[in-house]
Short mmCIF file of C-alpha atoms in Angstrom, two decimals:
data_model
loop_
_atom_site.label_atom_id
_atom_site.label_comp_id
_atom_site.label_asym_id
_atom_site.label_seq_id
_atom_site.Cartn_x
_atom_site.Cartn_y
_atom_site.Cartn_z
CA MET A 1 -19.43 -4.34 -59.83
CA PHE A 2 -16.61 -5.49 -62.09
CA ARG A 3 -18.10 -8.98 -62.33
CA ALA A 4 -21.53 -7.68 -63.41
CA LEU A 5 -19.87 -5.43 -65.99
CA PHE A 6 -17.89 -8.40 -67.29
CA LEU A 7 -21.06 -10.50 -67.73
CA MET A 8 -22.82 -7.63 -69.51
CA LEU A 9 -19.86 -7.21 -71.88
CA VAL A 10 -19.87 -10.94 -72.65
CA LEU A 11 -23.62 -10.88 -73.38
CA LEU A 12 -23.22 -7.73 -75.47
CA GLY A 13 -20.45 -9.44 -77.43
CA GLY A 14 -22.72 -12.46 -77.97
CA LEU A 15 -25.57 -10.27 -79.19
CA ILE A 16 -23.30 -8.47 -81.64
CA GLY A 17 -21.35 -11.50 -82.79
CA GLY A 18 -24.29 -13.92 -82.77
CA PRO A 19 -25.86 -12.82 -86.08
CA TYR A 20 -22.48 -12.76 -87.73
CA LEU A 21 -21.73 -16.29 -86.56
CA SER A 22 -25.22 -17.58 -87.24
CA GLY A 23 -24.20 -18.92 -90.61
CA LYS A 24 -20.75 -19.88 -89.41
CA GLN A 25 -21.45 -21.48 -86.08
CA GLY A 26 -18.54 -23.85 -86.31
CA TYR A 27 -18.16 -27.09 -84.44
CA VAL A 28 -16.83 -27.87 -80.95
CA LEU A 29 -16.07 -31.39 -79.73
CA ILE A 30 -15.31 -32.13 -76.08
CA GLN A 31 -14.20 -35.72 -75.73
CA THR A 32 -13.59 -37.53 -72.41
CA ALA A 33 -12.94 -41.17 -71.56
CA GLY A 34 -16.61 -42.14 -71.74
CA TYR A 35 -18.43 -39.12 -73.20
CA ASN A 36 -18.39 -37.04 -76.36
CA ILE A 37 -19.97 -33.58 -76.14
CA GLU A 38 -20.67 -31.74 -79.35
CA MET A 39 -21.90 -28.14 -79.60
CA SER A 40 -21.64 -25.04 -81.69
CA ILE A 41 -19.43 -22.09 -80.78
CA THR A 42 -22.51 -20.03 -79.97
CA MET A 43 -23.74 -22.59 -77.45
CA LEU A 44 -20.26 -22.75 -75.93
CA VAL A 45 -20.29 -18.99 -75.33
CA VAL A 46 -23.78 -19.17 -73.84
CA PHE A 47 -22.81 -22.11 -71.68
CA PHE A 48 -19.69 -20.24 -70.51
CA VAL A 49 -21.71 -17.16 -69.58
CA ILE A 50 -24.23 -19.23 -67.63
CA LEU A 51 -21.43 -21.07 -65.81
CA MET A 52 -19.73 -17.80 -64.85
CA ALA A 53 -23.06 -16.43 -63.58
CA VAL A 54 -23.58 -19.53 -61.40
CA VAL A 55 -20.06 -19.25 -60.00
CA TYR A 56 -20.55 -15.57 -59.15
CA LEU A 57 -23.93 -16.31 -57.54
CA ILE A 58 -22.42 -19.01 -55.33
CA GLU A 59 -19.61 -16.63 -54.33
CA TRP A 60 -22.13 -13.89 -53.47
CA VAL A 61 -24.18 -16.26 -51.31
CA ILE A 62 -21.11 -17.46 -49.42
CA THR A 63 -19.83 -13.87 -48.90
CA ARG A 64 -23.23 -12.73 -47.72
CA PHE A 65 -23.43 -15.58 -45.25
CA PHE A 66 -20.03 -14.82 -43.69
CA ARG A 67 -20.76 -11.10 -43.63
CA LEU A 68 -23.98 -11.83 -41.80
CA SER A 69 -22.06 -14.02 -39.29
CA SER A 70 -19.51 -11.27 -38.81
CA ASN A 71 -22.22 -8.65 -38.19
CA THR A 72 -23.96 -10.99 -35.78
CA TYR A 73 -20.71 -11.60 -33.91
CA GLY A 74 -20.01 -7.84 -33.85
CA TRP A 75 -23.48 -7.15 -32.46
CA PHE A 76 -23.00 -9.67 -29.64
CA SER A 77 -19.50 -8.28 -28.96
CA ARG A 78 -20.80 -4.69 -28.73
CA ARG A 79 -23.59 -5.84 -26.46
CA LYS A 80 -21.14 -7.60 -24.13
CA ARG A 81 -18.82 -4.59 -24.14
CA LEU A 82 -21.58 -2.14 -23.30
CA LYS A 83 -22.84 -4.46 -20.57
CA ALA A 84 -19.31 -4.75 -19.15
CA GLN A 85 -18.93 -0.95 -19.11
CA ARG A 86 -22.25 -0.52 -17.34
CA GLN A 87 -21.41 -3.20 -14.75
CA THR A 88 -17.95 -1.70 -14.21
CA LEU A 89 -19.42 1.71 -13.37
CA GLU A 90 -22.00 0.12 -11.06
CA GLY A 91 -19.25 -1.93 -9.40
CA LEU A 92 -17.09 1.14 -8.76
CA VAL A 93 -20.07 2.86 -7.15
CA LYS A 94 -20.70 -0.19 -4.93
CA MET A 95 -17.01 -0.26 -4.04
CA ASN A 96 -17.14 3.37 -2.88
CA GLU A 97 -20.23 2.52 -0.87
CA GLY A 98 -18.37 -0.31 0.86
CA ASP A 99 -20.38 -3.15 -0.68
CA TYR A 100 -17.28 -5.11 -1.74
CA SER A 101 -19.07 -8.39 -2.41
CA LYS A 102 -21.43 -6.80 -4.95
CA ALA A 103 -18.60 -4.71 -6.40
CA GLU A 104 -16.47 -7.81 -6.99
CA LYS A 105 -19.29 -9.56 -8.87
CA LEU A 106 -20.09 -6.55 -11.05
CA ILE A 107 -16.51 -5.64 -11.92
CA GLY A 108 -15.13 -9.15 -12.34
CA LYS A 109 -18.09 -10.86 -14.06
CA ASN A 110 -17.49 -9.47 -17.58
CA ALA A 111 -13.98 -8.15 -17.06
CA LYS A 112 -12.62 -9.71 -20.25
CA HIS A 113 -15.20 -7.82 -22.35
CA SER A 114 -14.43 -4.39 -20.85
CA ASP A 115 -12.26 -1.74 -22.51
CA GLU A 116 -9.47 -2.29 -19.95
CA PRO A 117 -9.80 -5.88 -18.70
CA VAL A 118 -6.57 -5.71 -16.69
CA LEU A 119 -7.84 -2.74 -14.67
CA ASN A 120 -11.15 -4.49 -14.08
CA LEU A 121 -9.41 -7.59 -12.75
CA ILE A 122 -7.22 -5.48 -10.48
CA LYS A 123 -10.27 -3.67 -9.07
CA ALA A 124 -12.02 -6.99 -8.59
CA ALA A 125 -8.96 -8.26 -6.71
CA GLU A 126 -9.02 -5.19 -4.45
CA ALA A 127 -12.73 -5.69 -3.77
CA ALA A 128 -12.15 -9.36 -2.93
CA GLN A 129 -9.29 -8.43 -0.61
CA ASN A 130 -11.37 -5.79 1.15
CA ARG A 131 -14.00 -8.39 1.97
CA GLY A 132 -11.24 -10.73 3.25
CA ASP A 133 -11.13 -13.30 0.44
CA ASP A 134 -7.39 -13.77 -0.20
CA PHE A 135 -7.93 -16.70 -2.57
CA ALA A 136 -10.26 -14.77 -4.91
CA ALA A 137 -7.93 -11.76 -4.85
CA ASN A 138 -4.97 -13.90 -5.90
CA ARG A 139 -7.05 -15.55 -8.64
CA TYR A 140 -7.98 -12.20 -10.16
CA LEU A 141 -4.34 -11.10 -10.03
CA ILE A 142 -3.24 -14.26 -11.86
CA GLU A 143 -5.79 -13.57 -14.61
CA ALA A 144 -4.63 -9.95 -14.82
CA THR A 145 -1.00 -11.09 -15.14
CA ASP A 146 -1.90 -13.46 -18.00
CA LEU A 147 -3.69 -10.66 -19.86
CA ALA A 148 -1.05 -7.99 -19.18
CA GLY A 149 1.84 -10.13 -20.45
CA THR A 150 5.19 -8.31 -20.33
CA ASP A 151 3.60 -4.95 -19.48
CA SER A 152 2.74 -6.00 -15.94
CA LEU A 153 3.90 -3.03 -13.83
CA ILE A 154 0.37 -2.04 -12.83
CA VAL A 155 -0.41 -5.65 -11.91
CA GLU A 156 2.72 -5.95 -9.77
CA ILE A 157 1.88 -2.70 -7.98
CA ALA A 158 -1.61 -4.02 -7.23
CA ARG A 159 -0.16 -7.35 -6.07
CA THR A 160 2.24 -5.58 -3.71
CA ARG A 161 -0.53 -3.40 -2.31
CA ILE A 162 -2.71 -6.44 -1.66
CA LEU A 163 0.17 -8.33 -0.02
CA LEU A 164 0.59 -5.37 2.31
CA GLN A 165 -3.14 -5.44 3.14
CA GLN A 166 -2.84 -9.16 3.84
CA ASN A 167 0.03 -8.31 6.24
CA LYS A 168 2.37 -10.67 4.36
CA LEU A 169 5.38 -8.46 4.99
CA PRO A 170 8.17 -10.78 3.70
CA ALA A 171 6.35 -11.31 0.40
CA ALA A 172 5.45 -7.61 0.15
CA ARG A 173 9.06 -6.67 0.88
CA SER A 174 10.33 -8.99 -1.88
CA SER A 175 7.74 -7.65 -4.31
CA VAL A 176 8.53 -3.99 -3.67
CA ASP A 177 12.26 -4.69 -3.99
CA SER A 178 11.58 -6.08 -7.46
CA LEU A 179 9.44 -3.08 -8.33
CA LEU A 180 12.22 -0.69 -7.32
CA GLU A 181 14.57 -2.52 -9.65
CA MET A 182 12.03 -2.20 -12.48
CA THR A 183 11.29 1.49 -11.89
CA SER A 184 12.87 3.39 -9.01
CA ARG A 185 11.20 6.72 -9.89
CA ASN A 186 7.57 5.64 -9.97
CA LYS A 187 5.75 7.61 -7.25
CA GLU A 188 3.28 4.83 -6.43
CA VAL A 189 6.13 2.34 -6.06
CA LEU A 190 8.01 4.73 -3.76
CA LYS A 191 4.90 5.24 -1.60
CA LEU A 192 4.47 1.49 -1.26
CA ALA A 193 8.15 1.11 -0.42
CA VAL A 194 7.86 3.66 2.40
CA LYS A 195 4.83 1.90 3.90
CA ILE A 196 6.33 -1.59 3.64
CA TYR A 197 9.81 -0.67 4.86
CA LEU A 198 8.44 1.26 7.83
CA LYS A 199 6.08 -1.55 8.78
CA SER A 200 8.86 -4.15 8.54
CA ASN A 201 11.44 -1.88 10.24
CA ALA A 202 13.68 -2.07 7.16
CA PHE A 203 15.32 1.29 7.91
CA HIS A 204 18.53 0.53 6.02
CA ALA A 205 16.59 -0.19 2.80
CA LEU A 206 14.46 2.92 3.30
CA ASP A 207 17.56 5.03 3.90
CA LYS A 208 18.86 4.06 0.44
CA ILE A 209 15.83 5.54 -1.34
CA LEU A 210 15.39 8.72 0.73
CA ASP A 211 17.02 10.85 -1.98
CA GLN A 212 14.67 9.45 -4.63
CA ILE A 213 11.68 10.08 -2.34
CA GLU A 214 12.76 13.69 -1.85
CA LYS A 215 13.27 14.26 -5.60
CA ALA A 216 9.88 12.70 -6.39
CA GLY A 217 8.14 15.30 -4.20
CA LEU A 218 5.87 12.76 -2.52
CA TYR A 219 5.78 14.66 0.77
CA SER A 220 5.88 18.23 1.96
CA SER A 221 9.08 19.54 3.52
CA GLU A 222 7.78 18.93 7.06
CA GLU A 223 6.52 15.43 6.23
CA PHE A 224 9.79 14.44 4.57
CA THR A 225 11.79 15.74 7.53
CA ALA A 226 9.62 13.67 9.89
CA LEU A 227 10.17 10.58 7.71
CA GLN A 228 13.91 11.22 7.61
CA ARG A 229 14.03 11.57 11.42
CA LYS A 230 12.13 8.31 11.83
CA VAL A 231 14.58 6.52 9.54
CA GLU A 232 17.60 7.96 11.37
CA ASP A 233 16.21 6.97 14.77
CA GLY A 234 15.49 3.51 13.40
CA LEU A 235 19.05 3.14 12.09
CA LEU A 236 20.51 4.21 15.44
CA ASP A 237 18.32 1.75 17.37
CA GLU A 238 19.06 -1.03 14.85
CA LYS A 239 22.82 -0.63 15.17
CA MET A 240 22.64 -0.24 18.93
CA ASN A 241 20.54 -3.38 19.39
CA GLU A 242 22.51 -5.54 16.94
CA GLU A 243 26.13 -4.42 17.44
CA GLY A 244 26.21 -2.48 20.70
CA VAL A 245 28.16 0.71 21.41
CA ASP A 246 31.23 -0.27 19.40
CA GLY A 247 29.15 -1.14 16.34
CA LEU A 248 27.15 2.08 16.71
CA LEU A 249 30.32 4.19 16.80
CA ARG A 250 31.79 2.34 13.80
CA TRP A 251 28.59 2.97 11.88
CA TRP A 252 28.76 6.66 12.82
CA ASP A 253 32.34 6.95 11.54
CA GLU A 254 31.26 5.44 8.19
CA GLN A 255 28.41 7.90 7.62
CA PRO A 256 28.68 10.67 5.01
CA ARG A 257 29.56 14.18 6.09
CA LYS A 258 25.99 15.40 5.61
CA ARG A 259 24.67 12.98 8.24
CA ARG A 260 27.61 13.50 10.61
CA ASN A 261 26.82 17.23 10.57
CA ASP A 262 23.13 16.63 11.26
CA LEU A 263 22.64 17.74 14.85
CA TYR A 264 19.41 15.75 15.25
CA VAL A 265 21.24 12.50 14.52
CA LYS A 266 24.16 13.53 16.70
CA VAL A 267 21.91 14.28 19.68
CA GLY A 268 20.16 10.93 19.13
CA LEU A 269 23.54 9.22 19.14
CA ILE A 270 24.49 11.00 22.39
CA ARG A 271 21.27 9.84 24.04
CA ARG A 272 21.88 6.21 23.09
CA LEU A 273 25.48 6.36 24.27
CA LEU A 274 24.32 7.71 27.62
CA ASP A 275 21.73 4.92 27.83
CA SER A 276 24.69 2.54 27.51
CA ASP A 277 26.82 4.43 30.10
CA ASP A 278 29.43 5.49 27.53
CA HIS A 279 29.78 9.01 28.97
CA GLU A 280 33.19 9.79 27.49
CA SER A 281 32.11 9.22 23.87
CA ALA A 282 28.88 11.12 24.53
CA TYR A 283 30.89 13.96 26.10
CA ALA A 284 33.10 14.39 23.01
CA LEU A 285 30.06 14.44 20.72
CA ALA A 286 28.22 16.88 23.02
CA ILE A 287 31.08 19.40 22.73
CA GLU A 288 30.96 19.15 18.90
CA ALA A 289 27.20 19.54 18.85
CA LEU A 290 27.09 22.47 21.28
CA LYS A 291 29.50 24.47 19.12
CA LYS A 292 27.14 24.17 16.12
CA ALA A 293 23.72 24.26 17.80
CA GLU A 294 21.87 27.53 17.32
CA THR A 295 20.65 29.37 20.41
CA GLY A 296 16.92 28.98 20.91
CA SER A 297 16.54 26.02 18.55
CA GLU A 298 14.76 22.78 19.45
CA ILE A 299 18.02 20.90 18.87
CA ASN A 300 19.75 23.08 21.44
CA THR A 301 17.01 22.29 23.98
CA ALA A 302 17.28 18.55 23.28
CA LEU A 303 21.07 18.70 23.56
CA CYS A 304 20.92 20.49 26.92
CA ALA A 305 18.54 17.80 28.18
CA GLN A 306 21.19 15.16 27.37
CA ILE A 307 23.97 17.25 28.94
CA THR A 308 22.16 17.04 32.28
CA ARG A 309 22.81 13.27 32.15
CA LEU A 310 26.51 13.51 31.37
CA GLN A 311 29.00 12.24 33.96
CA PRO A 312 32.46 12.51 32.32
CA GLU A 313 35.68 12.49 34.31
CA ASP A 314 36.52 16.02 33.19
CA ASN A 315 33.76 18.38 32.07
CA SER A 316 35.77 21.61 32.06
CA LYS A 317 35.54 22.20 28.28
CA LEU A 318 31.81 21.76 28.28
CA LEU A 319 31.46 24.03 31.30
CA LYS A 320 33.25 26.86 29.50
CA LEU A 321 31.07 26.46 26.44
CA LEU A 322 27.88 26.50 28.51
CA GLU A 323 29.00 29.52 30.57
CA LYS A 324 29.56 31.36 27.30
CA ARG A 325 26.28 30.12 25.84
CA VAL A 326 24.19 31.19 28.87
CA LYS A 327 25.30 34.80 28.36
CA GLN A 328 23.97 34.70 24.78
CA ALA A 329 20.80 32.72 25.54
CA ASN A 330 17.36 34.30 25.10
CA ASP A 331 14.51 33.93 27.58
CA LYS A 332 13.23 30.79 25.86
CA ASP A 333 16.63 29.09 25.84
CA CYS A 334 17.95 30.40 29.16
CA CYS A 335 16.13 27.86 31.34
CA CYS A 336 17.45 24.73 29.60
CA VAL A 337 21.03 26.08 29.39
CA ASN A 338 21.04 27.03 33.11
CA ARG A 339 19.65 23.62 33.98
CA ALA A 340 22.44 21.85 32.07
CA LEU A 341 25.03 24.16 33.64
CA GLY A 342 23.62 23.53 37.11
CA TYR A 343 23.90 19.75 36.73
CA LEU A 344 27.53 20.05 35.67
CA TYR A 345 28.29 22.26 38.68
CA VAL A 346 26.66 19.67 40.95
CA ARG A 347 28.81 16.93 39.43
CA ASN A 348 31.85 19.07 40.25
CA ASP A 349 30.52 19.65 43.80
CA ASN A 350 30.36 23.38 43.09
CA PHE A 351 27.04 23.92 44.87
CA ALA A 352 27.38 27.69 45.23
CA LYS A 353 27.39 28.25 41.45
CA ALA A 354 24.80 25.51 41.02
CA ALA A 355 22.50 27.37 43.44
CA ASP A 356 22.83 30.60 41.42
CA VAL A 357 21.85 28.98 38.12
CA PHE A 358 18.99 26.95 39.66
CA LYS A 359 17.51 30.18 41.00
CA LYS A 360 17.34 31.37 37.41
CA VAL A 361 15.80 28.07 36.38
CA LEU A 362 13.03 28.45 38.97
CA GLU A 363 12.25 31.97 37.75
CA ASN A 364 11.03 30.58 34.43
CA LYS A 365 8.03 28.65 35.74
CA ALA A 366 6.65 27.96 32.25
CA SER A 367 9.72 25.85 31.36
CA LEU A 368 10.07 23.95 34.63
CA GLN A 369 10.45 20.17 34.47
CA GLY A 370 9.27 17.62 36.99
CA ASN A 371 12.60 17.10 38.77
CA ASP A 372 13.75 20.76 38.74
CA ILE A 373 12.23 21.53 42.17
CA THR A 374 13.69 18.36 43.71
CA MET A 375 17.14 19.10 42.33
CA ALA A 376 16.94 22.78 43.32
CA GLY A 377 16.00 21.86 46.89
CA TYR A 378 18.97 19.49 47.10
CA VAL A 379 21.36 22.13 45.68
CA PHE A 380 20.14 24.87 48.03
CA GLU A 381 20.49 22.54 50.98
CA GLN A 382 24.07 21.60 50.01
CA ALA A 383 24.91 25.29 49.47
CA GLY A 384 23.76 26.12 53.00
CA GLU A 385 20.57 27.95 51.98
CA LEU A 386 18.34 25.76 54.15
CA GLU A 387 15.46 28.23 54.38
CA LEU A 388 15.30 28.59 50.60
CA ALA A 389 15.50 24.82 50.21
CA GLN A 390 12.58 24.33 52.58
CA LYS A 391 10.56 27.03 50.81
CA VAL A 392 11.15 25.50 47.37
CA ARG A 393 10.15 22.05 48.57
CA ALA A 394 7.00 23.40 50.22
CA GLU A 395 5.99 25.20 47.02
CA GLY A 396 6.67 22.06 45.05
CA LEU A 397 4.51 20.03 47.43
CA ARG A 398 1.65 22.54 47.22
CA SER A 399 1.90 22.57 43.44
CA ALA A 400 1.81 18.76 43.30
CA MET A 401 -1.19 18.62 45.66
CA SER A 402 -3.00 21.28 43.61
CA ILE A 403 -2.48 19.31 40.44
CA LYS A 404 -3.65 16.14 42.19
CA GLU A 405 -6.80 17.88 43.45
CA GLN A 406 -7.56 19.15 39.96
CA GLU A 407 -7.17 15.64 38.57
CA VAL A 408 -9.52 14.27 41.25
CA GLU A 409 -12.13 16.96 40.50
CA VAL A 410 -11.99 16.22 36.79
CA ALA A 411 -12.31 12.47 37.47
CA GLU A 412 -15.35 13.07 39.69
CA LYS A 413 -17.00 15.26 37.06
CA ILE A 414 -16.43 12.64 34.40
CA ALA A 415 -17.85 9.95 36.67
CA GLU A 416 -20.97 12.05 37.33
CA ASN A 417 -21.34 13.28 33.74
CA PRO A 418 -19.33 11.46 31.04
CA THR A 419 -20.01 14.31 28.58
CA ALA A 420 -18.73 17.04 30.91
CA LEU A 421 -15.48 17.56 29.03
CA LEU A 422 -17.30 17.75 25.69
CA GLU A 423 -19.74 20.32 27.04
CA LYS A 424 -16.87 22.35 28.39
#
């Protein structure tokens, strides 16, 4: 616009000044090494205007050409981008349908032209991994890493997930360790860490991030408790297998107060000590646990089950605690406490008191265990109640035969009609 206005002003000036200069045209000499050019001032102005017009025309042509090239390039770019978006959506649909081969081709073919090329490459890697092509999956991840540059958290998460799917646990473990150093609060990273650590039995590493997992709210209260119990059992087994009883007890002494007061862990420790025939250490821990265990709780039942295995040199303290506990026990808890008390009486050769408590155990038929009848028969026999011992054993035999007959009938029905149980 400015250039056209400039040319118009120059022409207007020529039209106005031309008549005035018509009688005074002057003289212009342009001399070079081999040429002499002579012209009037009027012709110089006209020549200048024409030259400027030619220059502006050339500039316009060049600008128009490059603008046309830019528009053409933009059209092709938009076409590729729209095609990539369409193929990405189709690929995601195929992936949900389980057609991973087709999904990989659709998502990965024009990934670089999509709105989020890194995400496309990651999805293509997942599709390739799901169809079992580790090489293609790694190739897509390498491309995604090159595109992501320094902001590669999402790529590293995808890489770790794929390594886990490939069952490359050492590499997955190393990768998730690095991710935890980068961001220890990312929920997806914590989920991957739980899966990898559990699968590789890395209970010590998982124990270190339990607080972060709880704060992140990844699991419900019941699910987190189950995970915590699994970790604690794993730690106990790990120490027991690697360092034996002495190492297990040293580890226990080094634990924080919160864990040392956890009755579930303490009962688990007692069970492992009894498995290793360390009855004295288990006895001391059993006394501590029994003082804190609530009547009727699952922990109390589990503790009583371990007490039946105890064979300390002196069990008098534990006997007093159990005799006091059995007076406070409810119907649900009474059977397991009497059972534990009966075993301790037997170990002290006090068969008269053992017979009294085993009678109470047999009264609660819903809570009977497999060896209760055998033990009761032995106790009654040692206490001189031979008739009662014979009666208990006969009832136990009839009960066992009845169960066996039921199992045989069920097996015969299944053999005749495999869908019998479903119909029932």
